[in-house]
mmCIF file of C-alpha atoms and ligand atoms in Angstrom:
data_model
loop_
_atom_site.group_PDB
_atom_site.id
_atom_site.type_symbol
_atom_site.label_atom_id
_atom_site.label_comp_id
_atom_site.label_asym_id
_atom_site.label_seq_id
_atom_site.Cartn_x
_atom_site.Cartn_y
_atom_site.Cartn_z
ATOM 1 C CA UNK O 247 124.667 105.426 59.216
ATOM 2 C CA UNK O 248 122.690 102.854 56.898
ATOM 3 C CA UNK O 249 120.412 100.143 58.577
ATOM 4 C CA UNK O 250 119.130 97.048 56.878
ATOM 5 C CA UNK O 251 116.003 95.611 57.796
ATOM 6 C CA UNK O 252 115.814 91.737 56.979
ATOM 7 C CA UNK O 253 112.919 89.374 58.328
ATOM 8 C CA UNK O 254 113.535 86.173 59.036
ATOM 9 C CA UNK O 255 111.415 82.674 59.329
ATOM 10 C CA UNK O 256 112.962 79.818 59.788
ATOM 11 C CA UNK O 257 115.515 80.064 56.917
ATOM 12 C CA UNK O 258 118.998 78.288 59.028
ATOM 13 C CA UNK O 259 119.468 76.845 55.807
ATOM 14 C CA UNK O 260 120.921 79.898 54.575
ATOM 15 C CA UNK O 261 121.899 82.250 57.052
ATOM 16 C CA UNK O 262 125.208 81.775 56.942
ATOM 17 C CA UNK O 263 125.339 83.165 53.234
ATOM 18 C CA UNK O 264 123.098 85.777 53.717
ATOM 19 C CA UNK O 265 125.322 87.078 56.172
ATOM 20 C CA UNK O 266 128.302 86.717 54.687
ATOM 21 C CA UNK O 267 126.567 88.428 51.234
ATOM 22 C CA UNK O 268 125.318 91.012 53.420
ATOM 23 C CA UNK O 269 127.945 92.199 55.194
ATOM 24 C CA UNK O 270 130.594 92.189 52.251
ATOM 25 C CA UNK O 271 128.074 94.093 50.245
ATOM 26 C CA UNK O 272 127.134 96.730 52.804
ATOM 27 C CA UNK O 273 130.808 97.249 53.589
ATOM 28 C CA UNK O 274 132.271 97.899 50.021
ATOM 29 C CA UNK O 275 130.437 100.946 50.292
ATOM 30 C CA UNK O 276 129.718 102.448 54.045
ATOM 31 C CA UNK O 277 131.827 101.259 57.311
ATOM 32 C CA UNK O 278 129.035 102.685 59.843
ATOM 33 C CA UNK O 279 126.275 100.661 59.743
ATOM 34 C CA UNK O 280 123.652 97.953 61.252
ATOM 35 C CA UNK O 281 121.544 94.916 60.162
ATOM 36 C CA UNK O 282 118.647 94.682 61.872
ATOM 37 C CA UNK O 283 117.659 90.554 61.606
ATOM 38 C CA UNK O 284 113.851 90.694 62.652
ATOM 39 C CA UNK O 285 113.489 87.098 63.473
ATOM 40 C CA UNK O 286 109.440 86.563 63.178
ATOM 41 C CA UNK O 287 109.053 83.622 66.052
ATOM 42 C CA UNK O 288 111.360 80.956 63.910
ATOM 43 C CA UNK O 289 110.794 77.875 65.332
ATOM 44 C CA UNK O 290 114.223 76.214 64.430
ATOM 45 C CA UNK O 291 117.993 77.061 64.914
ATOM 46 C CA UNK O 292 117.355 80.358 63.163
ATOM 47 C CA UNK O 293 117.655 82.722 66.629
ATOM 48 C CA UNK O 294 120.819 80.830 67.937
ATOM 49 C CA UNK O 295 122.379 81.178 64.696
ATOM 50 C CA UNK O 296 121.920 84.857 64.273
ATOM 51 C CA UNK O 297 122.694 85.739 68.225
ATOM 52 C CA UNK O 298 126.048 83.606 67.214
ATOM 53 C CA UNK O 299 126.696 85.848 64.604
ATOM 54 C CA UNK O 300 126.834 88.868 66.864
ATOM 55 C CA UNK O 301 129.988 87.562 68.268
ATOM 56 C CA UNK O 302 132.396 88.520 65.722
ATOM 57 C CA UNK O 303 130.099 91.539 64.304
ATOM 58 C CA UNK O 304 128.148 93.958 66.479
ATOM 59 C CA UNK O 305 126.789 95.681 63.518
ATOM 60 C CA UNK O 306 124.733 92.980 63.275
ATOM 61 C CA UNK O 307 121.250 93.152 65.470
ATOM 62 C CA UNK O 308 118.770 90.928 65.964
ATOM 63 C CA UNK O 309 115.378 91.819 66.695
ATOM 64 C CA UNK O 310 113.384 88.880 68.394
ATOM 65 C CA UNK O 311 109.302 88.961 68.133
ATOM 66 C CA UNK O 312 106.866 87.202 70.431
ATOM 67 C CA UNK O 313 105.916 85.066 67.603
ATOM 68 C CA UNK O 314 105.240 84.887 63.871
ATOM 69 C CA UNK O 315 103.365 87.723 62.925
ATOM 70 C CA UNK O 316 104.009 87.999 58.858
ATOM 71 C CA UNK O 317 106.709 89.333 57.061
ATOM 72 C CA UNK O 318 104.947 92.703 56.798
ATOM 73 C CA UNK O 319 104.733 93.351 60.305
ATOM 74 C CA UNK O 320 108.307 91.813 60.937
ATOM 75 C CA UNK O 321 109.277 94.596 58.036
ATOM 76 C CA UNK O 322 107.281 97.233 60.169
ATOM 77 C CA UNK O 323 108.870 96.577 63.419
ATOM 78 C CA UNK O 324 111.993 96.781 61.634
ATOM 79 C CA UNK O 325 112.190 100.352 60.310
ATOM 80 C CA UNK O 326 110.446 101.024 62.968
ATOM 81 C CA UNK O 327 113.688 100.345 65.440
ATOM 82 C CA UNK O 328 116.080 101.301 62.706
ATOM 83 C CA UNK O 329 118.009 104.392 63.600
ATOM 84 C CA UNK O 330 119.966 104.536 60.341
ATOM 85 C CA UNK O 331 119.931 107.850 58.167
ATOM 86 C CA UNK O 332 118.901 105.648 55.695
ATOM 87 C CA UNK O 333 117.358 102.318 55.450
ATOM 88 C CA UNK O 334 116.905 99.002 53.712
ATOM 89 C CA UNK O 335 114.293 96.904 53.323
ATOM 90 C CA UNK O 336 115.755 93.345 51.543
ATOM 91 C CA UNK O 337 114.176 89.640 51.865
ATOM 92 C CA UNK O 338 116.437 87.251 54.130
ATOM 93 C CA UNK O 339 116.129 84.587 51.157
ATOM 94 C CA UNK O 340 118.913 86.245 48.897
ATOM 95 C CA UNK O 341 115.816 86.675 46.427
ATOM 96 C CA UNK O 342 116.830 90.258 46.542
ATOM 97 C CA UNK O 343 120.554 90.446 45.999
ATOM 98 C CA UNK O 344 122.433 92.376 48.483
ATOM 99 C CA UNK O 345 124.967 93.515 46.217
ATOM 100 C CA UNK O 346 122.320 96.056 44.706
ATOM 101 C CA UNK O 347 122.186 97.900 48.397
ATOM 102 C CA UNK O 348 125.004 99.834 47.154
ATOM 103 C CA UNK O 349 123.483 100.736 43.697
ATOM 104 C CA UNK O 350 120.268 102.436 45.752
ATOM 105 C CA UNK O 351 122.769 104.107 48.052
ATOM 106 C CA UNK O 352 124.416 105.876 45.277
ATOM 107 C CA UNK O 353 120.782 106.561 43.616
ATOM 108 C CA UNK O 354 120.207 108.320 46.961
ATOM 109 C CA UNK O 355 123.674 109.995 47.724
ATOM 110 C CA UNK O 356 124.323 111.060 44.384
ATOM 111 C CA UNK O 357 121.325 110.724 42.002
ATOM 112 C CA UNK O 358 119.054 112.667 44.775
ATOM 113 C CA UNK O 359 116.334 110.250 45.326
ATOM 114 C CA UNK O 360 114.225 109.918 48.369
ATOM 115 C CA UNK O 361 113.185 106.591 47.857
ATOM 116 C CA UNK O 362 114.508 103.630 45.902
ATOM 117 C CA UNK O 363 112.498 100.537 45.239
ATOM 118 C CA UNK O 364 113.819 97.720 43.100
ATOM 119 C CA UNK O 365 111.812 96.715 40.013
ATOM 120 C CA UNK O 366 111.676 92.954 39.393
ATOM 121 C CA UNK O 367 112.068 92.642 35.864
ATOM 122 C CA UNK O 368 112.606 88.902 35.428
ATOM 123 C CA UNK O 369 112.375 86.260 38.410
ATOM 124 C CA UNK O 370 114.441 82.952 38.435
ATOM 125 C CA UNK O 371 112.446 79.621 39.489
ATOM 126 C CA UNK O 372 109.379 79.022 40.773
ATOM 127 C CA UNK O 373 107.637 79.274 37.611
ATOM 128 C CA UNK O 374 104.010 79.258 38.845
ATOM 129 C CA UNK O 375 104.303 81.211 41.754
ATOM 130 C CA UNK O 376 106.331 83.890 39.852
ATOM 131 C CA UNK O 377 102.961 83.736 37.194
ATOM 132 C CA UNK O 378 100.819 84.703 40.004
ATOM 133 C CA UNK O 379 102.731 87.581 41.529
ATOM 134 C CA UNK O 380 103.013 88.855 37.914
ATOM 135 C CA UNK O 381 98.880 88.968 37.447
ATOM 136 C CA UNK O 382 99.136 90.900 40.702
ATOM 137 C CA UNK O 383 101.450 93.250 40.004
ATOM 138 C CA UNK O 384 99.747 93.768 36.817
ATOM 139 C CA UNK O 385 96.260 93.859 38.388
ATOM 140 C CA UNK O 386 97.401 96.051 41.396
ATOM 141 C CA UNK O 387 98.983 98.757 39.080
ATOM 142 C CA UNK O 388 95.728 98.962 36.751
ATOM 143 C CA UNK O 389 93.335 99.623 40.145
ATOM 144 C CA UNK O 390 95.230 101.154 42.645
ATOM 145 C CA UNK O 391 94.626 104.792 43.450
ATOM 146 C CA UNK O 392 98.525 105.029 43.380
ATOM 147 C CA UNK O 393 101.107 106.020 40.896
ATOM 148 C CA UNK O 394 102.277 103.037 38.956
ATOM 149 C CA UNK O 395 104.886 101.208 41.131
ATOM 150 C CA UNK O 396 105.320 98.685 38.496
ATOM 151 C CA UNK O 397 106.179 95.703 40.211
ATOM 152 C CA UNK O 398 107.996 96.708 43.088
ATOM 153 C CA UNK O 399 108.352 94.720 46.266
ATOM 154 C CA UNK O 400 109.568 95.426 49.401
ATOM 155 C CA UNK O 401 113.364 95.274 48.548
ATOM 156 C CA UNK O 402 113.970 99.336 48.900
ATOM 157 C CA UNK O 403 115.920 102.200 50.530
ATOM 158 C CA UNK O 404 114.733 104.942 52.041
ATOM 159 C CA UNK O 405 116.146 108.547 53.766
ATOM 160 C CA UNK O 406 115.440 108.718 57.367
ATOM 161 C CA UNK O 407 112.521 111.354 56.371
ATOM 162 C CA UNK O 408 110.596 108.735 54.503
ATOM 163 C CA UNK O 409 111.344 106.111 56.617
ATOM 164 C CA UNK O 410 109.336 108.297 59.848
ATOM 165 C CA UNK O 411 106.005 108.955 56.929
ATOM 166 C CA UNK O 412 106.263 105.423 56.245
ATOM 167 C CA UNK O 413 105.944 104.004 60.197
ATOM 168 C CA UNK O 414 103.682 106.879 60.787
ATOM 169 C CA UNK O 415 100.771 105.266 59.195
ATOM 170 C CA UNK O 416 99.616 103.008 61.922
ATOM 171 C CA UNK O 417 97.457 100.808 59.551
ATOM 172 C CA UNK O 418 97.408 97.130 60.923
ATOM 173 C CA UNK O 419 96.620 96.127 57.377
ATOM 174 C CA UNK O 420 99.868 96.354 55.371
ATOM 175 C CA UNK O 421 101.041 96.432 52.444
ATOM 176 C CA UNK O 422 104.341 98.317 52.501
ATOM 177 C CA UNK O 423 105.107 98.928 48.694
ATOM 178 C CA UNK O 424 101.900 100.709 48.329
ATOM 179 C CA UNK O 425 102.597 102.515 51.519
ATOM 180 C CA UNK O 426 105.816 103.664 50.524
ATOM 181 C CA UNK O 427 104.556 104.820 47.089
ATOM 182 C CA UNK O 428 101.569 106.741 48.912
ATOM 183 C CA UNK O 429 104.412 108.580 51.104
ATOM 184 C CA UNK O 430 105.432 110.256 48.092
ATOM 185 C CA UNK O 431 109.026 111.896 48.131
ATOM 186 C CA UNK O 432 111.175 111.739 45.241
ATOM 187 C CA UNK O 433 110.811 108.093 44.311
ATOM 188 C CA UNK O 434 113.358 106.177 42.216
ATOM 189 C CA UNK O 435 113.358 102.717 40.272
ATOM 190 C CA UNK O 436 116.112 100.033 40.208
ATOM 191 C CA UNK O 437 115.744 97.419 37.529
ATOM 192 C CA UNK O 438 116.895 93.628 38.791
ATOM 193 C CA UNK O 439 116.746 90.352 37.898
ATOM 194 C CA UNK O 440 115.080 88.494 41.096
ATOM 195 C CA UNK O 441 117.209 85.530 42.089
ATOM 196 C CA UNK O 442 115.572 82.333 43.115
ATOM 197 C CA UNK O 443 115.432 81.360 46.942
ATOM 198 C CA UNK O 444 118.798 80.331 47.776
ATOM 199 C CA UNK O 445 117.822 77.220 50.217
ATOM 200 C CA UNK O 446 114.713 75.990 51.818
ATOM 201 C CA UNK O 447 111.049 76.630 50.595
ATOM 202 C CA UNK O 448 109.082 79.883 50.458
ATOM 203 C CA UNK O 449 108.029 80.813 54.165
ATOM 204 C CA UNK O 450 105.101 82.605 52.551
ATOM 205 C CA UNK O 451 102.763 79.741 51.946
ATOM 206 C CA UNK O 452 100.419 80.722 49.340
ATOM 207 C CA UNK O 453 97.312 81.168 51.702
ATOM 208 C CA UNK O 454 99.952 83.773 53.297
ATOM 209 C CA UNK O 455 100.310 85.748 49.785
ATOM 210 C CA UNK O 456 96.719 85.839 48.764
ATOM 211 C CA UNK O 457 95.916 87.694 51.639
ATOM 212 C CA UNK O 458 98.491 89.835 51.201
ATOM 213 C CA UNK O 459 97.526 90.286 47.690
ATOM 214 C CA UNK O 460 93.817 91.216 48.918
ATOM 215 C CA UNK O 461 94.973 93.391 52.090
ATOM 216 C CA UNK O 462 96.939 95.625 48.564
ATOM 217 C CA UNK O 463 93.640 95.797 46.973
ATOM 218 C CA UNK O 464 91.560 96.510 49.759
ATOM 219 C CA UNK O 465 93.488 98.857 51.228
ATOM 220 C CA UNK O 466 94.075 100.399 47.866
ATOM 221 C CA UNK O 467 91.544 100.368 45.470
ATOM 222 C CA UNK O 468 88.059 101.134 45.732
ATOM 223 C CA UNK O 469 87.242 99.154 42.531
ATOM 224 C CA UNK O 470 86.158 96.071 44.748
ATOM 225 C CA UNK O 471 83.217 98.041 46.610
ATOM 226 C CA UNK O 472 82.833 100.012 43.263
ATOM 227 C CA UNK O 473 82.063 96.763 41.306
ATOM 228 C CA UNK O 474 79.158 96.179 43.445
ATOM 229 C CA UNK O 475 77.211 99.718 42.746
ATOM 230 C CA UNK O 476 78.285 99.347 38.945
ATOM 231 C CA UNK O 477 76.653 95.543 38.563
ATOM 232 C CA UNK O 478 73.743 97.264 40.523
ATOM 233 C CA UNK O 479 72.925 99.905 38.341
ATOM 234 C CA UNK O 480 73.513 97.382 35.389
ATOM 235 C CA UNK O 481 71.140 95.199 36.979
ATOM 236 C CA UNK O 482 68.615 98.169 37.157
ATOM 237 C CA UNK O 483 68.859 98.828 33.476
ATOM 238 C CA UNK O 484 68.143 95.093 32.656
ATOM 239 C CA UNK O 485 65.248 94.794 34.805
ATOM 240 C CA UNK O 486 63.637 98.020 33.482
ATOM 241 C CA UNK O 487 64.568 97.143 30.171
ATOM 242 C CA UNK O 488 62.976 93.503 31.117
ATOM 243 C CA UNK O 489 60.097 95.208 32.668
ATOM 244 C CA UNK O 490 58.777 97.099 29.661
ATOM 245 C CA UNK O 491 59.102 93.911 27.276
ATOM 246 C CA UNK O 492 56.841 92.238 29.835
ATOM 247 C CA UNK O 493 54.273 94.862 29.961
ATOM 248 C CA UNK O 494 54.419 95.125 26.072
ATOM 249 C CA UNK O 495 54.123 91.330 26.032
ATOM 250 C CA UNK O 496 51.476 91.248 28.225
ATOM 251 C CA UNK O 497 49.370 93.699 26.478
ATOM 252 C CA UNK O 498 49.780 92.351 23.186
ATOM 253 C CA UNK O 499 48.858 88.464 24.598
ATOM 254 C CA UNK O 500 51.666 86.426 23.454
ATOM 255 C CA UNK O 501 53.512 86.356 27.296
ATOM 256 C CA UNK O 502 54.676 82.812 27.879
ATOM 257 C CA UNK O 503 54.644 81.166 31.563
ATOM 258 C CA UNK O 504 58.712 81.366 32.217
ATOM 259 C CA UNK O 505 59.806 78.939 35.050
ATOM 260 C CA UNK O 506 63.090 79.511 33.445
ATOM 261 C CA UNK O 507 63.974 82.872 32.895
ATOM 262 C CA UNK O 508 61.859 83.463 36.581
ATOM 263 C CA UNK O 509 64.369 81.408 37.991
ATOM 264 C CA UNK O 510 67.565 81.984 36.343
ATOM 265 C CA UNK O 511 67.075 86.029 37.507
ATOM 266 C CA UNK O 512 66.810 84.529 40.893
ATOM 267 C CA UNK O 513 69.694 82.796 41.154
ATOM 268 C CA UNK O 514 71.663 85.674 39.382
ATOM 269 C CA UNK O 515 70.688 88.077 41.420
ATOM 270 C CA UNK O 516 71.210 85.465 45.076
ATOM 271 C CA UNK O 517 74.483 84.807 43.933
ATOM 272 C CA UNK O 518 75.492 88.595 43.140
ATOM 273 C CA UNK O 519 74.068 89.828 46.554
ATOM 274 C CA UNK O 520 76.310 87.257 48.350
ATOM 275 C CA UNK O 521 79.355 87.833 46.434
ATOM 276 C CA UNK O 522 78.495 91.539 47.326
ATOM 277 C CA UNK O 523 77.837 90.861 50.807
ATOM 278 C CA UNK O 524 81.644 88.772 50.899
ATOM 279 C CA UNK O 525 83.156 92.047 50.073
ATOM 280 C CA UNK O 526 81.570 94.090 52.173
ATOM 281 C CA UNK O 527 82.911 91.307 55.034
ATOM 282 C CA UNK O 528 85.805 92.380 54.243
ATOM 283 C CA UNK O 529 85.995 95.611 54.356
ATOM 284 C CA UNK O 530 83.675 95.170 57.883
ATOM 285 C CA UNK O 531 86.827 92.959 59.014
ATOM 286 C CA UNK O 532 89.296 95.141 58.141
ATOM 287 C CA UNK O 533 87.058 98.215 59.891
ATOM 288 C CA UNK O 534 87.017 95.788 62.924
ATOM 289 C CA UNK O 535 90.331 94.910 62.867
ATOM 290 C CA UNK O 536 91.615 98.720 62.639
ATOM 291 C CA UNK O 537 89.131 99.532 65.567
ATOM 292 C CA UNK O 538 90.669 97.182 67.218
ATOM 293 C CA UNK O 539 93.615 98.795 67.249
ATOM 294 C CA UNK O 540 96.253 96.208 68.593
ATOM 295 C CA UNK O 541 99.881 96.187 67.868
ATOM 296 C CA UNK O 542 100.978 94.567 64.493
ATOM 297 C CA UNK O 543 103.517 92.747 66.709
ATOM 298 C CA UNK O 544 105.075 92.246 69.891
ATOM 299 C CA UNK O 545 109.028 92.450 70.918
ATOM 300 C CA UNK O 546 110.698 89.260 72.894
ATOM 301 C CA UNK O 547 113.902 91.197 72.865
ATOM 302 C CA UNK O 548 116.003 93.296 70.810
ATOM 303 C CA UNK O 549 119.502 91.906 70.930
ATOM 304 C CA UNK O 550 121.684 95.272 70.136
ATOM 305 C CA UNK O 551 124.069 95.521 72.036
ATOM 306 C CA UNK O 552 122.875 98.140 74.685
ATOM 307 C CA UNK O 553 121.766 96.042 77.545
ATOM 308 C CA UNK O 554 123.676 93.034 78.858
ATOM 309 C CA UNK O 555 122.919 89.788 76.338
ATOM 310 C CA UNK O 556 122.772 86.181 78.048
HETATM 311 N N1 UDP T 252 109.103 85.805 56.354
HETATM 312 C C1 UDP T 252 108.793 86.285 57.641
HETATM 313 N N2 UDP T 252 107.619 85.893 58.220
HETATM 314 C C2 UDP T 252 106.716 85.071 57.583
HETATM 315 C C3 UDP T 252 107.019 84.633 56.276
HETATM 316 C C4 UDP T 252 108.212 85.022 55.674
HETATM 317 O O1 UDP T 252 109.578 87.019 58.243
HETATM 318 O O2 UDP T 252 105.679 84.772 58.159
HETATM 319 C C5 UDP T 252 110.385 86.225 55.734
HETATM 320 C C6 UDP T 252 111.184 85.090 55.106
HETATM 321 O O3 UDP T 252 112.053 84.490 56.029
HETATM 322 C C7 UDP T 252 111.924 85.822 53.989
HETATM 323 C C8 UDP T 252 110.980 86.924 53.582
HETATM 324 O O4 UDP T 252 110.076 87.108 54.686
HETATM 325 O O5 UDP T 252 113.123 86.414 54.487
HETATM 326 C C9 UDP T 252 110.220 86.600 52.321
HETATM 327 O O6 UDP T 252 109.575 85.354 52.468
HETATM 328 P P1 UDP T 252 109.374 84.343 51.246
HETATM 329 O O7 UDP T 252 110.640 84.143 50.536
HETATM 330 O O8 UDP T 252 108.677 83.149 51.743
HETATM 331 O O9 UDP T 252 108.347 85.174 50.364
HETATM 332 P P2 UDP T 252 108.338 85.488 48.795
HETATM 333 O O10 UDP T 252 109.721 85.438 48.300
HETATM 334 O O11 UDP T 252 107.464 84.481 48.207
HETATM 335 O O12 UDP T 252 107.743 86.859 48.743
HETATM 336 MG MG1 MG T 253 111.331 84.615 48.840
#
């Protein structure tokens, strides 16, 4: 059996032809199957219109959280009730084509991959945003302690094995494509051509994707905290360096009084301590946040057929 995980906020606009897309793709190629529709608190029609859908097709599930928690942990809770062999993970916003579910399967069933993430090589519309994932995805590859993902999202399929690594890392700060590279397994490419949205605007705001883009980093890369003991020891070198000119100067009587370079050190070296001290914050918060150790989401239901369904 295959399960596809898709999260879902707020997108009624299109649901009706992302399930129609989904469905006819999935079943040109395997009969047995389930979509798992993590809806992540939508606040409009979006839950009706995906319990309505159940009607005619039982494959179809519909996972309902407490409220929105973030596409990551909607992905999470996902694969985490997906009892497929093998599982998907694809956006609900027909970004990721469905149609190329069956061109991982057959990477996996007959090209003996583990693991098959699809590659974005091109993305349709929204130019700007599309420039910023790019520097990411070019940023991420150069300092993550990972092999180079190139700029894979979450759009994937996995075997069941990979699928039980990949919710065994309890992490509450996610980023699932570096995840499922760190997993390891025998881990395959798919090159596509990312559509635009197909209705509605991007349910990541951009506040939403920053962080996402500095939870990658974080969790990572140590170049961030690195930076920090490298400008240090740069700083000592300068200083030294700065030291012995003054000494020199001094004993050979031609130090000036310098207001300005006295201050301009200062303010170099206030502002580098608190840009220092901001990532160390972070890493604190994330520290505190794993110590915390709460759930990355909460379940309202899951609508799968097994228990009686108002
Ligand atoms: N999404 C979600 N929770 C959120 C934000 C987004 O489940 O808090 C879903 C959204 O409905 C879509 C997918 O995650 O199916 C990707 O969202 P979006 O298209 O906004 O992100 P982008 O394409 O910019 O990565
Ligand atoms: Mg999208």
């Amino acid at each position: 059996m295959i399960s596809v995980v898709v999260p879902i906020y707020n997108e009624e606009l299109l649901l009706d032809e992302l399930v129609r897309r989904t469905v006819s793709a999935i079943e040109s190629f395997i009969s047995d199957y389930e979509v798992i529709f993590v809806d992540d608190g939508s606040t409009d029609t979006s839950l009706s219109k995906l319990l309505s859908f159940r009607k005619d097709n039982s494959h179809i599930k519909v996972l309902s959280l407490s409220r929105n928690f973030g596409h990551q942990a909607a992905f999470t809770a996902g694969l985490e009730f997906a009892k497929g062999d093998i599982v998907a993970m694809m956006d609900g916003d027909l970004q990721d084509p469905p149609e190329l579910l069956a061109d991982m399967y057959s990477m996996i069933r007959k090209g003996g991959f583990d693991v098959v993430s699809g590659r974005k090589t091109r993305r349709k519309g929204q130019k700007r945003r599309s420039f910023y994932t790019f520097l990411f995805h070019l940023l991420f590859n150069k300092i993550a302690e990972l092999e180079n993902i190139g700029n894979a999202g979450n759009f994937s399929m996995m075997i069941r094995d990979a699928v039980d690594a990949l919710v065994l890392m309890k992490e509450k700060t996610r980023y699932l494509p570096g995840l499922r590279s760190f997993i390891g397994f025998r881990q395959g490419f798919i090159d596509f051509v990312r559509d635009d949205r197909f209705e509605g605007e991007p349910k990541m705001s951009m506040t939403k994707l920053l962080r996402l883009a500095g939870d990658a980093i974080l969790s990572f890369s140590r170049l961030p905290i690195r930076l920090c003991l490298y400008l240090g020891l740069i700083g000592v070198v300068v200083f030294l360096a700065a030291g012995i000119y003054l000494l020199v100067a001094k004993a050979m009587h031609f130090a000036v009084p310098g207001w300005s370079s006295t201050l301009l050190s200062l303010y170099f070296l206030g502002s580098i301590q608190l840009v220092f001290l901001g990532i160390i914050g972070e890493y604190i918060y994330r520290i505190y946040k794993e110590s915390q150790n709460r759930p990355l989401y909460f379940v309202k239901k899951y609508y799968n057929g097994s228990q009686a369904e108002k």
